[in-house]
Amino acid sequence: MPDADAKGEASDEAPQVGKDGMDRRRFLKMAGIGAGAVAILAIGSKFLADRIVPASADPRLRGSTSNSWVMMIDLSKCDGCGACTRACDAAHYVPSGQSWIQVYTVQDATGGTYHLPRPCFHCRNAPCVKVCPVGATYVDPDGTVLVDQTRCIGCRYCMAACPYNARFFNWTTPSYPPAALAHTYSPEEPWPTTKGVVMKCVFCAHHAREGTLPECVTGCPMGAIYFGNENEDAVTNGMGETLPFRKTLQTQGGFRWKEELGTDPRVYYLPARR
């Protein structure tokens, strides 16, 4: 991973690139705090225990284990236009003040800059899932990490545990257009929602199951974002270009953000310069 400093469009959410030592300490500290709080809550609250449903009976699990969704972002193609962000915001009625995929301008060790889109990384070893005391954050069989806002109690432990600042909190009830208000809520298509719950990128799970690409992928005019099924070893961008997933990562220097934390993200990057 390149040694660099990042400056995001939304400064309070910018990843602290180049300060990985500090980030790791912060991550471990926050994860420890969250885990301790969860233990107290789990022991002391019958209310919380009653809300946890066994995985085998969980109707929210709609994905298939035959799919294992991954995203690959070619940083050499990203021009920082933000079209991916706008496409996502519009399609998902993302509440004001949030952007589920953000584009940061990064300065590398040579003094040059490049652009880095950052959605939720849908980690295979997701800290957010482990600290949620009510099972609101869960993993679908296809690997997508989702939030059930009907269970979310707004404790924000998941936000503290996420080392990528990829989650957002509804401090107020979002303002929705009539079309969004008429929509039937689900964790995969989480609108409309109310205040006091956590929101984030859903990997367009509803599109993936229908065989279509996520909004950020089709919205990227540079073809920089690829999405696909890891089990089929192929990823496709919005221009219809399909690449062999593993070979491309291997030959083009693929990496994952803060991979040293052990969260095993499902979002991969190709270097801006190679």
mmCIF file of N, CA, C and O in Angstrom, residues 57-116:
data_model
loop_
_atom_site.group_PDB
_atom_site.id
_atom_site.type_symbol
_atom_site.label_atom_id
_atom_site.label_comp_id
_atom_site.label_asym_id
_atom_site.label_seq_id
_atom_site.Cartn_x
_atom_site.Cartn_y
_atom_site.Cartn_z
ATOM 1 N N ALA A 57 -32.883 -19.184 11.030
ATOM 2 C CA ALA A 57 -34.271 -18.738 10.910
ATOM 3 C C ALA A 57 -34.358 -17.283 10.504
ATOM 4 O O ALA A 57 -35.432 -16.693 10.584
ATOM 5 N N ASP A 58 -33.261 -16.714 10.087
ATOM 6 C CA ASP A 58 -33.224 -15.292 9.793
ATOM 7 C C ASP A 58 -33.719 -15.024 8.371
ATOM 8 O O ASP A 58 -33.048 -15.369 7.396
ATOM 9 N N PRO A 59 -34.906 -14.416 8.216
ATOM 10 C CA PRO A 59 -35.446 -14.165 6.869
ATOM 11 C C PRO A 59 -34.681 -13.101 6.107
ATOM 12 O O PRO A 59 -34.897 -12.920 4.912
ATOM 13 N N ARG A 60 -33.775 -12.397 6.778
ATOM 14 C CA ARG A 60 -33.018 -11.349 6.103
ATOM 15 C C ARG A 60 -31.956 -11.919 5.181
ATOM 16 O O ARG A 60 -31.472 -11.230 4.280
ATOM 17 N N LEU A 61 -31.565 -13.172 5.384
ATOM 18 C CA LEU A 61 -30.484 -13.769 4.617
ATOM 19 C C LEU A 61 -31.010 -14.231 3.261
ATOM 20 O O LEU A 61 -31.516 -15.333 3.115
ATOM 21 N N ARG A 62 -30.872 -13.369 2.258
ATOM 22 C CA ARG A 62 -31.466 -13.621 0.953
ATOM 23 C C ARG A 62 -30.434 -13.977 -0.106
ATOM 24 O O ARG A 62 -30.768 -14.403 -1.200
ATOM 25 N N GLY A 63 -29.158 -13.749 0.170
ATOM 26 C CA GLY A 63 -28.118 -14.031 -0.804
ATOM 27 C C GLY A 63 -27.817 -15.519 -0.905
ATOM 28 O O GLY A 63 -28.289 -16.327 -0.095
ATOM 29 N N SER A 64 -27.027 -15.886 -1.914
ATOM 30 C CA SER A 64 -26.663 -17.281 -2.157
ATOM 31 C C SER A 64 -25.172 -17.481 -1.902
ATOM 32 O O SER A 64 -24.351 -16.635 -2.250
ATOM 33 N N THR A 65 -24.828 -18.615 -1.311
ATOM 34 C CA THR A 65 -23.414 -18.910 -1.082
ATOM 35 C C THR A 65 -22.670 -19.192 -2.387
ATOM 36 O O THR A 65 -21.445 -19.250 -2.389
ATOM 37 N N SER A 66 -23.396 -19.346 -3.489
ATOM 38 C CA SER A 66 -22.726 -19.533 -4.792
ATOM 39 C C SER A 66 -22.117 -18.221 -5.279
ATOM 40 O O SER A 66 -21.314 -18.215 -6.215
ATOM 41 N N ASN A 67 -22.525 -17.133 -4.664
ATOM 42 C CA ASN A 67 -21.966 -15.824 -4.998
ATOM 43 C C ASN A 67 -21.047 -15.340 -3.879
ATOM 44 O O ASN A 67 -21.320 -15.575 -2.695
ATOM 45 N N SER A 68 -20.004 -14.665 -4.262
ATOM 46 C CA SER A 68 -19.084 -14.047 -3.310
ATOM 47 C C SER A 68 -18.649 -12.721 -3.934
ATOM 48 O O SER A 68 -17.673 -12.648 -4.671
ATOM 49 N N TRP A 69 -19.411 -11.682 -3.626
ATOM 50 C CA TRP A 69 -19.235 -10.407 -4.340
ATOM 51 C C TRP A 69 -17.953 -9.692 -3.926
ATOM 52 O O TRP A 69 -17.606 -9.628 -2.747
ATOM 53 N N VAL A 70 -17.260 -9.165 -4.926
ATOM 54 C CA VAL A 70 -16.041 -8.389 -4.702
ATOM 55 C C VAL A 70 -16.065 -7.164 -5.616
ATOM 56 O O VAL A 70 -16.742 -7.151 -6.657
ATOM 57 N N MET A 71 -15.307 -6.141 -5.210
ATOM 58 C CA MET A 71 -15.157 -4.930 -6.022
ATOM 59 C C MET A 71 -13.673 -4.674 -6.233
ATOM 60 O O MET A 71 -12.859 -4.896 -5.330
ATOM 61 N N MET A 72 -13.321 -4.235 -7.430
ATOM 62 C CA MET A 72 -11.938 -3.873 -7.733
ATOM 63 C C MET A 72 -11.952 -2.471 -8.356
ATOM 64 O O MET A 72 -12.700 -2.210 -9.293
ATOM 65 N N ILE A 73 -11.130 -1.571 -7.809
ATOM 66 C CA ILE A 73 -11.101 -0.185 -8.277
ATOM 67 C C ILE A 73 -9.717 0.125 -8.836
ATOM 68 O O ILE A 73 -8.711 0.012 -8.123
ATOM 69 N N ASP A 74 -9.663 0.484 -10.114
ATOM 70 C CA ASP A 74 -8.405 0.821 -10.780
ATOM 71 C C ASP A 74 -8.133 2.312 -10.567
ATOM 72 O O ASP A 74 -8.739 3.172 -11.211
ATOM 73 N N LEU A 75 -7.222 2.604 -9.650
ATOM 74 C CA LEU A 75 -6.937 3.998 -9.293
ATOM 75 C C LEU A 75 -6.290 4.771 -10.440
ATOM 76 O O LEU A 75 -6.345 6.008 -10.465
ATOM 77 N N SER A 76 -5.688 4.073 -11.393
ATOM 78 C CA SER A 76 -5.077 4.764 -12.544
ATOM 79 C C SER A 76 -6.136 5.327 -13.483
ATOM 80 O O SER A 76 -5.851 6.209 -14.296
ATOM 81 N N LYS A 77 -7.359 4.822 -13.375
ATOM 82 C CA LYS A 77 -8.447 5.302 -14.234
ATOM 83 C C LYS A 77 -9.294 6.377 -13.569
ATOM 84 O O LYS A 77 -9.976 7.144 -14.266
ATOM 85 N N CYS A 78 -9.286 6.439 -12.244
ATOM 86 C CA CYS A 78 -10.164 7.384 -11.533
ATOM 87 C C CYS A 78 -9.647 8.807 -11.697
ATOM 88 O O CYS A 78 -8.491 9.109 -11.378
ATOM 89 N N ASP A 79 -10.518 9.695 -12.175
ATOM 90 C CA ASP A 79 -10.133 11.103 -12.337
ATOM 91 C C ASP A 79 -10.738 11.986 -11.242
ATOM 92 O O ASP A 79 -10.638 13.215 -11.318
ATOM 93 N N GLY A 80 -11.370 11.363 -10.251
ATOM 94 C CA GLY A 80 -11.897 12.120 -9.120
ATOM 95 C C GLY A 80 -13.146 12.923 -9.423
ATOM 96 O O GLY A 80 -13.475 13.849 -8.660
ATOM 97 N N CYS A 81 -13.871 12.573 -10.461
ATOM 98 C CA CYS A 81 -15.027 13.384 -10.869
ATOM 99 C C CYS A 81 -16.192 13.286 -9.894
ATOM 100 O O CYS A 81 -17.050 14.166 -9.851
ATOM 101 N N GLY A 82 -16.250 12.192 -9.127
ATOM 102 C CA GLY A 82 -17.325 12.043 -8.147
ATOM 103 C C GLY A 82 -18.633 11.540 -8.730
ATOM 104 O O GLY A 82 -19.658 11.522 -8.032
ATOM 105 N N ALA A 83 -18.618 11.095 -9.975
ATOM 106 C CA ALA A 83 -19.854 10.587 -10.582
ATOM 107 C C ALA A 83 -20.363 9.348 -9.846
ATOM 108 O O ALA A 83 -21.576 9.127 -9.753
ATOM 109 N N CYS A 84 -19.455 8.533 -9.329
ATOM 110 C CA CYS A 84 -19.862 7.344 -8.573
ATOM 111 C C CYS A 84 -20.654 7.746 -7.331
ATOM 112 O O CYS A 84 -21.671 7.126 -7.000
ATOM 113 N N THR A 85 -20.185 8.771 -6.660
ATOM 114 C CA THR A 85 -20.876 9.257 -5.457
ATOM 115 C C THR A 85 -22.269 9.767 -5.805
ATOM 116 O O THR A 85 -23.250 9.427 -5.131
ATOM 117 N N ARG A 86 -22.354 10.563 -6.847
ATOM 118 C CA ARG A 86 -23.652 11.131 -7.225
ATOM 119 C C ARG A 86 -24.633 10.039 -7.656
ATOM 120 O O ARG A 86 -25.827 10.090 -7.323
ATOM 121 N N ALA A 87 -24.144 9.043 -8.384
ATOM 122 C CA ALA A 87 -25.015 7.950 -8.830
ATOM 123 C C ALA A 87 -25.554 7.167 -7.639
ATOM 124 O O ALA A 87 -26.745 6.812 -7.586
ATOM 125 N N CYS A 88 -24.685 6.900 -6.682
ATOM 126 C CA CYS A 88 -25.095 6.162 -5.474
ATOM 127 C C CYS A 88 -26.085 6.984 -4.656
ATOM 128 O O CYS A 88 -27.121 6.468 -4.222
ATOM 129 N N ASP A 89 -25.753 8.243 -4.432
ATOM 130 C CA ASP A 89 -26.631 9.109 -3.626
ATOM 131 C C ASP A 89 -28.040 9.155 -4.200
ATOM 132 O O ASP A 89 -29.035 9.059 -3.465
ATOM 133 N N ALA A 90 -28.120 9.314 -5.526
ATOM 134 C CA ALA A 90 -29.429 9.465 -6.163
ATOM 135 C C ALA A 90 -30.231 8.163 -6.130
ATOM 136 O O ALA A 90 -31.435 8.170 -5.845
ATOM 137 N N ALA A 91 -29.583 7.056 -6.417
ATOM 138 C CA ALA A 91 -30.295 5.778 -6.523
ATOM 139 C C ALA A 91 -30.796 5.278 -5.181
ATOM 140 O O ALA A 91 -31.825 4.600 -5.106
ATOM 141 N N HIS A 92 -30.048 5.609 -4.120
ATOM 142 C CA HIS A 92 -30.391 5.072 -2.795
ATOM 143 C C HIS A 92 -31.027 6.117 -1.881
ATOM 144 O O HIS A 92 -31.201 5.838 -0.700
ATOM 145 N N TYR A 93 -31.324 7.277 -2.408
ATOM 146 C CA TYR A 93 -31.908 8.341 -1.585
ATOM 147 C C TYR A 93 -31.051 8.541 -0.326
ATOM 148 O O TYR A 93 -31.576 8.604 0.801
ATOM 149 N N VAL A 94 -29.748 8.596 -0.522
ATOM 150 C CA VAL A 94 -28.824 8.718 0.603
ATOM 151 C C VAL A 94 -29.122 10.028 1.347
ATOM 152 O O VAL A 94 -29.202 11.100 0.734
ATOM 153 N N PRO A 95 -29.306 9.946 2.666
ATOM 154 C CA PRO A 95 -29.641 11.150 3.439
ATOM 155 C C PRO A 95 -28.595 12.246 3.288
ATOM 156 O O PRO A 95 -27.412 11.979 3.096
ATOM 157 N N SER A 96 -29.060 13.474 3.411
ATOM 158 C CA SER A 96 -28.177 14.642 3.325
ATOM 159 C C SER A 96 -27.056 14.539 4.349
ATOM 160 O O SER A 96 -27.267 14.148 5.495
ATOM 161 N N GLY A 97 -25.859 14.897 3.897
ATOM 162 C CA GLY A 97 -24.702 14.832 4.784
ATOM 163 C C GLY A 97 -23.965 13.522 4.741
ATOM 164 O O GLY A 97 -22.918 13.373 5.371
ATOM 165 N N GLN A 98 -24.508 12.533 4.012
ATOM 166 C CA GLN A 98 -23.855 11.237 3.881
ATOM 167 C C GLN A 98 -23.463 11.010 2.423
ATOM 168 O O GLN A 98 -24.094 11.544 1.514
ATOM 169 N N SER A 99 -22.447 10.207 2.212
ATOM 170 C CA SER A 99 -22.100 9.684 0.888
ATOM 171 C C SER A 99 -21.535 8.294 1.111
ATOM 172 O O SER A 99 -20.470 8.148 1.713
ATOM 173 N N TRP A 100 -22.242 7.289 0.621
ATOM 174 C CA TRP A 100 -21.845 5.910 0.923
ATOM 175 C C TRP A 100 -20.595 5.490 0.163
ATOM 176 O O TRP A 100 -19.978 4.500 0.524
ATOM 177 N N ILE A 101 -20.257 6.204 -0.913
ATOM 178 C CA ILE A 101 -18.955 6.039 -1.544
ATOM 179 C C ILE A 101 -18.382 7.446 -1.687
ATOM 180 O O ILE A 101 -18.995 8.315 -2.303
ATOM 181 N N GLN A 102 -17.231 7.661 -1.080
ATOM 182 C CA GLN A 102 -16.589 8.974 -1.104
ATOM 183 C C GLN A 102 -15.288 8.885 -1.890
ATOM 184 O O GLN A 102 -14.625 7.850 -1.891
ATOM 185 N N VAL A 103 -14.924 9.975 -2.543
ATOM 186 C CA VAL A 103 -13.700 10.024 -3.344
ATOM 187 C C VAL A 103 -12.716 10.975 -2.678
ATOM 188 O O VAL A 103 -13.014 12.164 -2.509
ATOM 189 N N TYR A 104 -11.570 10.452 -2.308
ATOM 190 C CA TYR A 104 -10.542 11.237 -1.638
ATOM 191 C C TYR A 104 -9.405 11.555 -2.608
ATOM 192 O O TYR A 104 -9.110 10.774 -3.509
ATOM 193 N N THR A 105 -8.784 12.709 -2.392
ATOM 194 C CA THR A 105 -7.566 13.048 -3.120
ATOM 195 C C THR A 105 -6.381 12.703 -2.226
ATOM 196 O O THR A 105 -6.287 13.176 -1.091
ATOM 197 N N VAL A 106 -5.512 11.856 -2.736
ATOM 198 C CA VAL A 106 -4.419 11.302 -1.938
ATOM 199 C C VAL A 106 -3.081 11.818 -2.475
ATOM 200 O O VAL A 106 -2.855 11.831 -3.695
ATOM 201 N N GLN A 107 -2.211 12.227 -1.586
ATOM 202 C CA GLN A 107 -0.854 12.611 -1.969
ATOM 203 C C GLN A 107 0.084 11.465 -1.623
ATOM 204 O O GLN A 107 0.114 10.991 -0.480
ATOM 205 N N ASP A 108 0.833 10.993 -2.611
ATOM 206 C CA ASP A 108 1.717 9.856 -2.359
ATOM 207 C C ASP A 108 3.105 10.333 -1.946
ATOM 208 O O ASP A 108 3.367 11.534 -1.811
ATOM 209 N N ALA A 109 3.992 9.385 -1.750
ATOM 210 C CA ALA A 109 5.318 9.694 -1.224
ATOM 211 C C ALA A 109 6.161 10.520 -2.184
ATOM 212 O O ALA A 109 7.122 11.175 -1.770
ATOM 213 N N THR A 110 5.818 10.525 -3.466
ATOM 214 C CA THR A 110 6.594 11.277 -4.454
ATOM 215 C C THR A 110 6.092 12.709 -4.603
ATOM 216 O O THR A 110 6.664 13.484 -5.367
ATOM 217 N N GLY A 111 5.008 13.051 -3.894
ATOM 218 C CA GLY A 111 4.426 14.381 -4.022
ATOM 219 C C GLY A 111 3.317 14.469 -5.041
ATOM 220 O O GLY A 111 2.653 15.505 -5.156
ATOM 221 N N GLY A 112 3.118 13.407 -5.785
ATOM 222 C CA GLY A 112 2.017 13.356 -6.744
ATOM 223 C C GLY A 112 0.706 13.062 -6.042
ATOM 224 O O GLY A 112 0.674 12.724 -4.850
ATOM 225 N N THR A 113 -0.379 13.207 -6.756
ATOM 226 C CA THR A 113 -1.696 12.934 -6.186
ATOM 227 C C THR A 113 -2.469 11.961 -7.076
ATOM 228 O O THR A 113 -2.202 11.844 -8.272
ATOM 229 N N TYR A 114 -3.396 11.276 -6.458
ATOM 230 C CA TYR A 114 -4.340 10.427 -7.182
ATOM 231 C C TYR A 114 -5.641 10.422 -6.405
ATOM 232 O O TYR A 114 -5.718 10.956 -5.285
ATOM 233 N N HIS A 115 -6.666 9.843 -6.984
ATOM 234 C CA HIS A 115 -7.996 9.844 -6.379
ATOM 235 C C HIS A 115 -8.371 8.428 -5.931
ATOM 236 O O HIS A 115 -8.094 7.462 -6.646
ATOM 237 N N LEU A 116 -9.007 8.345 -4.786
ATOM 238 C CA LEU A 116 -9.328 7.044 -4.195
ATOM 239 C C LEU A 116 -10.796 6.987 -3.776
ATOM 240 O O LEU A 116 -11.178 7.600 -2.787
#
